[in-house]
C-alpha positions in Angstrom: 0.0 0.0 0.0 1.4 3.4 -1.0 0.9 6.5 1.1 -0.4 9.5 -0.8 1.7 12.7 -1.0 -0.1 14.6 1.8 0.7 11.8 4.4 4.4 12.1 3.6 4.3 15.9 3.9 2.7 15.7 7.4 5.3 13.2 8.6 8.1 15.4 7.4 6.5 18.5 9.1 6.3 16.5 12.4 9.9 15.4 12.3 11.3 18.8 11.5 9.2 20.6 14.1 9.7 18.3 17.1 13.2 18.4 18.6 13.4 16.1 21.6 15.0 17.7 24.6 17.8 15.3 25.5 18.4 15.3 29.2 21.8 14.3 30.5 21.6 11.3 32.7 22.1 12.0 36.4 25.6 11.7 37.8 26.6 9.9 41.0 29.4 10.7 43.5 31.5 7.8 44.7 32.4 8.3 48.3 35.1 6.6 50.4 34.4 6.5 54.2 36.9 6.5 57.0 37.4 3.7 59.4 39.9 3.0 62.2 41.2 -0.3 60.7 41.9 -0.1 57.0 45.6 0.8 56.5 46.3 4.1 54.6 48.5 2.2 52.1 45.6 0.0 51.2 43.3 2.9 50.6 45.9 4.5 48.3 46.3 1.3 46.4 42.5 1.0 46.0 42.3 4.6 44.7 45.1 4.0 42.2 43.8 0.6 41.0 40.1 1.3 40.7 40.0 5.0 39.9 43.1 5.3 37.8 44.6 8.3 39.7 48.2 9.1 40.4 49.9 8.2 43.6 50.0 11.8 44.8 46.3 12.3 44.1 45.5 9.0 45.9 47.5 10.1 48.9 45.7 13.5 49.0 42.2 11.8 48.8 43.2 9.2 51.4 44.3 12.0 53.8 41.0 13.8 53.2 39.1 10.6 54.1 41.3 10.2 57.1 40.8 13.8 58.4 37.2 14.6 57.3 35.7 11.1 57.5 34.6 11.0 53.9 35.8 12.2 50.4 34.4 12.2 46.9 36.6 9.9 44.8 34.9 10.6 41.5 31.7 11.4 39.7 30.3 8.9 37.2 27.2 7.7 35.5 25.0 5.4 37.6 26.3 2.1 36.1 30.0 3.1 36.4 29.6 4.4 40.0 27.7 1.2 41.0 30.5 -0.9 39.4 33.3 1.0 41.2 31.5 0.7 44.6 31.1 -3.0 44.1 34.8 -3.4 43.0 36.1 -1.5 46.0 33.8 -3.3 48.5 34.7 -6.7 47.0 38.4 -6.0 47.0 38.3 -4.7 50.6 36.4 -7.8 51.8 38.8 -10.2 50.0 41.7 -8.4 51.8 39.8 -8.4 55.1 39.4 -4.7 55.5 36.2 -2.9 56.6 36.7 -0.1 54.0 33.3 1.4 53.0 32.5 2.9 49.6 29.1 4.3 48.7 27.5 6.4 46.0 25.0 9.2 46.1 23.2 11.2 43.4 24.9 14.5 42.6 22.6 17.5 43.3 
């Protein structure tokens, strides 16, 4: 079945007039929490390994966690943030450390 000319014109008009507003997906902060048991060297290693940051950046973040109780390690899409939290938590457990890593939606 063939559409007549007027149907095609209407479709084109609709397509050209409606521009969908693409909304950026929400971002999530990955947070590292302080505890009194996890060695500082282990935290630095985790930061370098799972977040791909330099040794000096990792030391700086680790000290922030140590002094303030929490620090933002990075901001990612939901899936990436969730994966990083899971990787850190799993790695900490396997190494018998109580290190806590969480995520929260960025405002």
